Amino acid sequence: MPELLPLYDRVCSLVSDTVAQRALSLYRTPPVISGCSVALAPGDEPVLVRNYDFSPNFFEGTVVHSRWLERQVIATSEAWTGCLDGLNDSGLAVALTFGGRIVHAEEGFQTPLLLRYVLETCETTEQAIANLQRLPVQMANNVMVLDRNGHYAVVYLSPDRKAAVRTTPVTTNHQLRLEWPEGNAWSETAERLECLLRLRAGKSNLREFIEAFHRKPLYRTAYDEGLGTLYTAVIRPASGTVEYLWPGQPQWKLSLDDFSEGAREVPGS
């Protein structure tokens, strides 16, 4: 990822500690297990809806609007340089989920850095897939990609086997099959996947589809176990907007064309 080297040099100049500088590379870092549900919404407009499930104690809670290289990007930040989800001004959106396998390579990058790279360098789903397939990854993660033309895919990344690509509109916390019985039951990944598929097959409109992300089984409350829903994001790559949602709270809409800095405090569940 040579395009990111100037960015990496810049962030390293902001910290003097060499351990922190190595951590900012997101290379050879400790494993991270989370939850998350991602789906392409029904309707003519390409819309990505996702719940991010993790521990609030290890969540940056920062949304970054940047033009670090050539493109404008709005992304939910992870470890400064990485991101959990976001979009760019070429009309490309991405979101990750845990891949449901306890496998961790000595060499490789954490997936949030790969998402940042895709948003900084790619315009289409096809380009994003090609880059994700060639980059060394440290853990099993799923990445949903959607562009402004409605082309989408899920890339199943693993450090110990070749990346798999499927044109599927939903992903939770397993890959091509259930491979971790205890973890699968703990995260209810199969139940959430079935729920998303059922919602897409039904007659839900966009509002009803989004509202379902604030109900069980998609909405999670096991915060002490690292599986609580921290936010719902509605990403619209064609219009360049992201809406962050929480139950009973007003939406927080951010736009590439009209981004205003601010903060939201969400009561604990």
mmCIF file of C-alpha atoms in Angstrom, residues 63 65 252 254 258-264:
data_model
loop_
_atom_site.group_PDB
_atom_site.id
_atom_site.type_symbol
_atom_site.label_atom_id
_atom_site.label_comp_id
_atom_site.label_asym_id
_atom_site.label_seq_id
_atom_site.Cartn_x
_atom_site.Cartn_y
_atom_site.Cartn_z
ATOM 1 C CA VAL A 63 -15.975 10.136 12.838
ATOM 2 C CA HIS A 65 -13.935 13.789 7.460
ATOM 3 C CA TRP A 252 -26.839 12.558 13.128
ATOM 4 C CA LEU A 254 -23.021 13.951 7.970
ATOM 5 C CA ASP A 258 -21.611 19.942 4.151
ATOM 6 C CA PHE A 259 -19.723 18.426 7.082
ATOM 7 C CA SER A 260 -20.091 20.154 10.442
ATOM 8 C CA GLU A 261 -18.020 19.155 13.423
ATOM 9 C CA GLY A 262 -19.948 18.196 16.507
ATOM 10 C CA ALA A 263 -20.518 15.592 19.192
ATOM 11 C CA ARG A 264 -23.304 13.342 20.387
#
